[in-house]
Short mmCIF file of C-alpha atoms in Angstrom, two decimals:
data_model
loop_
_atom_site.label_atom_id
_atom_site.label_comp_id
_atom_site.label_asym_id
_atom_site.label_seq_id
_atom_site.Cartn_x
_atom_site.Cartn_y
_atom_site.Cartn_z
CA MET A 1 -87.73 82.45 107.67
CA ILE A 2 -87.82 82.89 103.89
CA GLU A 3 -90.73 81.25 102.06
CA ILE A 4 -90.86 80.94 98.29
CA LYS A 5 -94.03 79.83 96.55
CA ASP A 6 -94.69 79.35 92.82
CA LEU A 7 -91.85 81.74 91.97
CA LYS A 8 -91.22 82.14 88.24
CA LYS A 9 -89.04 84.44 86.12
CA GLN A 10 -88.49 84.11 82.39
CA PHE A 11 -86.12 86.10 80.19
CA GLY A 12 -87.33 85.49 76.66
CA GLU A 13 -87.06 81.77 76.10
CA THR A 14 -84.78 81.28 79.10
CA CYS A 15 -86.20 80.05 82.41
CA ALA A 16 -84.29 81.93 85.10
CA CYS A 17 -86.37 80.77 88.00
CA ASP A 18 -89.10 78.16 88.50
CA ILE A 19 -89.40 77.18 92.14
CA PRO A 20 -92.80 75.80 93.22
CA SER A 21 -91.97 75.77 96.97
CA PHE A 22 -88.89 76.28 99.07
CA THR A 23 -88.26 77.42 102.64
CA VAL A 24 -85.10 78.74 104.20
CA ASN A 25 -85.34 78.19 107.96
CA ASP A 26 -84.15 80.57 110.68
CA GLY A 27 -80.48 79.83 111.38
CA ASP A 28 -79.77 78.08 108.06
CA ILE A 29 -76.52 78.83 106.31
CA LEU A 30 -77.74 78.00 102.82
CA GLY A 31 -75.30 77.68 99.99
CA LEU A 32 -76.55 78.06 96.43
CA VAL A 33 -74.54 76.22 93.87
CA GLY A 34 -74.85 75.69 90.15
CA ASN A 35 -73.15 76.31 86.84
CA ASN A 36 -73.28 79.62 85.01
CA GLY A 37 -76.84 80.46 84.15
CA ALA A 38 -78.32 78.22 86.79
CA GLY A 39 -80.30 81.16 88.23
CA LYS A 40 -78.45 81.88 91.51
CA THR A 41 -78.19 85.64 91.14
CA THR A 42 -81.70 85.88 89.72
CA LEU A 43 -83.07 84.09 92.74
CA PHE A 44 -81.27 86.47 95.09
CA ARG A 45 -82.56 89.47 93.10
CA LEU A 46 -86.13 88.17 93.35
CA ILE A 47 -85.77 87.61 97.13
CA LEU A 48 -84.52 91.17 97.55
CA ASP A 49 -87.19 92.73 95.31
CA LEU A 50 -84.60 93.86 92.77
CA LEU A 51 -86.45 91.88 90.13
CA LYS A 52 -90.19 91.46 89.75
CA PRO A 53 -91.31 87.83 89.37
CA ASP A 54 -93.54 86.84 86.50
CA GLU A 55 -95.52 84.78 89.01
CA GLY A 56 -95.40 83.75 92.63
CA SER A 57 -94.08 85.38 95.75
CA VAL A 58 -91.32 85.58 98.38
CA LEU A 59 -92.03 86.16 102.09
CA ILE A 60 -89.30 87.23 104.53
CA ASP A 61 -90.65 86.70 108.04
CA ASN A 62 -94.21 86.77 106.59
CA VAL A 63 -93.52 90.09 104.83
CA ASN A 64 -93.67 90.32 101.04
CA PRO A 65 -90.72 92.56 99.97
CA ALA A 66 -92.75 93.81 97.05
CA GLU A 67 -95.49 95.17 99.35
CA SER A 68 -93.58 96.55 102.33
CA GLU A 69 -90.27 98.18 103.28
CA ALA A 70 -90.26 96.72 106.80
CA TRP A 71 -88.10 93.74 105.83
CA LYS A 72 -85.14 95.97 104.94
CA GLN A 73 -84.39 96.60 108.64
CA HIS A 74 -83.68 92.89 109.14
CA VAL A 75 -81.81 92.07 105.92
CA GLY A 76 -78.22 92.78 104.89
CA ALA A 77 -77.16 92.06 101.34
CA TYR A 78 -74.34 92.52 98.86
CA ILE A 79 -74.84 91.43 95.24
CA ASP A 80 -72.50 93.66 93.23
CA GLU A 81 -70.78 97.03 93.10
CA GLY A 82 -74.11 98.69 92.42
CA PHE A 83 -74.77 98.44 96.16
CA LEU A 84 -71.82 100.67 96.94
CA ILE A 85 -71.61 104.49 96.76
CA ASP A 86 -68.27 104.58 95.04
CA PHE A 87 -67.57 108.34 95.29
CA LEU A 88 -67.31 108.04 99.06
CA THR A 89 -64.45 106.63 101.14
CA PRO A 90 -65.27 103.47 103.05
CA GLU A 91 -65.47 105.51 106.25
CA GLU A 92 -67.92 107.93 104.69
CA TYR A 93 -69.95 105.05 103.28
CA PHE A 94 -70.32 103.32 106.62
CA ALA A 95 -71.15 106.60 108.34
CA PHE A 96 -73.90 107.13 105.79
CA LEU A 97 -75.26 103.59 106.34
CA GLY A 98 -75.20 104.13 110.07
CA LYS A 99 -77.05 107.44 109.76
CA ILE A 100 -79.90 106.05 107.68
CA SER A 101 -80.09 103.03 109.99
CA GLY A 102 -80.26 105.10 113.14
CA ILE A 103 -76.84 103.95 114.38
CA SER A 104 -74.65 106.55 116.09
CA GLN A 105 -71.16 107.22 114.68
CA GLN A 106 -69.62 105.88 117.94
CA ASP A 107 -71.58 102.63 117.51
CA VAL A 108 -70.58 102.43 113.82
CA ASP A 109 -66.95 102.79 114.77
CA GLU A 110 -67.27 100.13 117.48
CA ARG A 111 -68.96 97.68 115.18
CA LEU A 112 -66.39 98.14 112.42
CA GLN A 113 -63.66 97.09 114.84
CA ALA A 114 -64.94 93.50 114.58
CA PHE A 115 -63.94 93.52 110.86
CA GLU A 116 -60.42 94.92 111.23
CA ARG A 117 -58.67 91.59 110.66
CA PHE A 118 -60.77 90.94 107.55
CA ALA A 119 -60.11 94.47 106.29
CA ASN A 120 -56.34 93.84 106.76
CA ASP A 121 -55.36 97.55 106.89
CA GLU A 122 -56.33 97.85 103.17
CA ILE A 123 -59.70 99.59 103.54
CA PHE A 124 -59.79 101.91 106.48
CA GLY A 125 -57.42 104.88 106.88
CA GLN A 126 -56.32 104.73 103.27
CA LYS A 127 -58.05 107.98 102.19
CA LYS A 128 -59.22 106.21 98.99
CA LEU A 129 -62.55 106.47 97.35
CA ILE A 130 -64.34 103.16 97.05
CA ARG A 131 -64.11 103.37 93.28
CA ASN A 132 -60.30 103.44 93.52
CA LEU A 133 -60.07 100.28 95.66
CA SER A 134 -59.09 96.92 94.18
CA ALA A 135 -61.89 94.52 93.24
CA GLY A 136 -61.10 92.46 96.33
CA ASN A 137 -61.25 95.40 98.69
CA LYS A 138 -64.54 96.56 97.09
CA MET A 139 -65.86 93.04 97.83
CA LYS A 140 -64.73 93.41 101.47
CA VAL A 141 -66.50 96.79 101.79
CA GLY A 142 -69.68 95.19 100.41
CA ILE A 143 -69.49 92.20 102.75
CA ILE A 144 -68.88 94.37 105.78
CA SER A 145 -71.78 96.67 104.80
CA ALA A 146 -74.07 93.64 104.74
CA LEU A 147 -73.04 92.53 108.20
CA PHE A 148 -72.22 95.50 110.39
CA ARG A 149 -75.89 96.44 111.08
CA LYS A 150 -76.30 92.97 112.59
CA PRO A 151 -79.25 91.95 110.46
CA GLU A 152 -81.11 88.71 110.96
CA VAL A 153 -80.85 87.68 107.28
CA ILE A 154 -77.68 87.94 105.18
CA VAL A 155 -77.58 87.51 101.33
CA LEU A 156 -74.21 87.41 99.61
CA ASP A 157 -73.68 86.72 95.94
CA GLU A 158 -70.25 85.21 95.12
CA PRO A 159 -68.58 86.69 98.22
CA PHE A 160 -65.32 84.76 97.72
CA ASN A 161 -64.74 86.37 94.30
CA PHE A 162 -61.61 88.57 94.03
CA LEU A 163 -60.48 87.73 97.62
CA ASP A 164 -57.01 86.35 98.16
CA PRO A 165 -56.71 82.95 99.82
CA THR A 166 -56.10 84.39 103.29
CA SER A 167 -59.18 86.61 103.05
CA GLN A 168 -61.30 83.67 101.79
CA VAL A 169 -60.38 81.68 104.91
CA LEU A 170 -61.07 84.69 107.14
CA LEU A 171 -64.45 85.20 105.47
CA LYS A 172 -65.46 81.64 106.20
CA HIS A 173 -64.60 82.11 109.88
CA LEU A 174 -66.30 85.51 109.94
CA LEU A 175 -69.62 84.16 108.54
CA ARG A 176 -69.69 81.08 110.74
CA ASP A 177 -68.95 83.14 113.83
CA TYR A 178 -71.56 85.73 112.85
CA ALA A 179 -74.22 83.05 112.42
CA GLN A 180 -73.40 81.47 115.78
CA GLN A 181 -73.31 84.72 117.70
CA ASN A 182 -76.41 86.28 116.16
CA GLY A 183 -78.52 83.25 115.23
CA SER A 184 -78.74 84.72 111.74
CA THR A 185 -79.81 83.12 108.46
CA ILE A 186 -77.17 83.40 105.71
CA LEU A 187 -77.66 82.75 102.01
CA ILE A 188 -74.52 82.67 99.86
CA SER A 189 -73.88 81.67 96.29
CA SER A 190 -70.44 80.66 95.10
CA HIS A 191 -68.63 78.96 92.26
CA ASN A 192 -66.15 77.77 94.82
CA LEU A 193 -67.63 74.36 95.73
CA GLN A 194 -65.30 73.65 98.61
CA HIS A 195 -65.79 76.96 100.36
CA THR A 196 -69.59 76.46 100.04
CA ILE A 197 -69.34 72.98 101.54
CA ASP A 198 -67.11 74.22 104.35
CA ILE A 199 -69.48 76.91 105.46
CA SER A 200 -73.05 75.78 104.65
CA THR A 201 -75.39 73.78 106.83
CA ARG A 202 -77.57 73.13 103.82
CA ILE A 203 -76.98 73.36 100.08
CA ALA A 204 -79.42 73.95 97.26
CA LEU A 205 -78.36 72.86 93.77
CA LEU A 206 -79.78 74.90 90.93
CA GLU A 207 -80.08 73.92 87.28
CA GLN A 208 -81.78 76.16 84.70
CA GLY A 209 -83.74 78.00 87.33
CA HIS A 210 -84.90 74.86 89.24
CA ILE A 211 -83.75 73.70 92.64
CA ILE A 212 -83.03 70.09 91.71
CA ARG A 213 -81.53 69.00 95.03
CA ASP A 214 -81.82 70.27 98.61
CA LEU A 215 -79.01 68.73 100.58
CA PRO A 216 -78.32 68.70 104.31
CA ASN A 217 -74.66 69.33 104.84
CA VAL A 218 -73.62 67.98 108.25
CA GLU A 219 -69.84 68.00 108.49
CA GLY A 220 -69.56 68.14 104.68
CA SER A 221 -71.99 65.36 104.02
CA ALA A 222 -73.16 66.97 100.71
CA SER A 223 -69.64 66.85 99.28
CA LYS A 224 -69.77 63.48 97.50
CA GLU A 225 -73.09 64.14 95.75
CA LEU A 226 -72.04 67.63 94.62
CA GLN A 227 -68.60 66.41 93.37
CA GLU A 228 -70.39 63.72 91.40
CA TYR A 229 -72.80 66.25 89.87
CA PHE A 230 -70.06 68.68 88.88
CA GLY A 231 -67.71 65.93 87.79
CA THR A 232 -64.95 66.92 90.17
CA GLU A 233 -64.39 63.51 91.74
#
């Protein structure tokens, strides 16, 4: 469970986050949607202790990320390329992540097999450094890195960016299957409204740092209201 209370972040005159109270329940697939500048990435960075709030707090399973490292064992995240070690090959990168997570190389190799279809023979065995991969394949490396340790909470910022249409569809299946098999909580942000509707069990609509709507999304039930808001109907 993720609990947000009185969370505020200001950049000059701009309100990037002002959320009095919000809870992400265990097992939610929460989609964050909003126009540019709505505060989606800022909220993720606050949750992951990559930004310090001006006020308020975030608790991940009753642990404040600003006060303890224990939460990191249970959270997988990919926000941007800064999460990658780009002078390594993907194989070296995952071996490193396995080592610092106490996962044997054999187990790392076995876990990565679950992502072979998503990787599509474009990541592994190419003898390329991560920095020399395409933007889409860097995104795939980041997404896999967030998932392969089997964390209980996943945070992905704009994961459909740079992916070709086939990979976008595969990612939707991958995340849904992952949530069902592991009972995990997934938070994603995306400008792709339809993908967000397709995958999310719940959708939070942000505007100027505020969550203005918290919508259940049973079989796409949030679609009409979101399309009206964004003027896509």
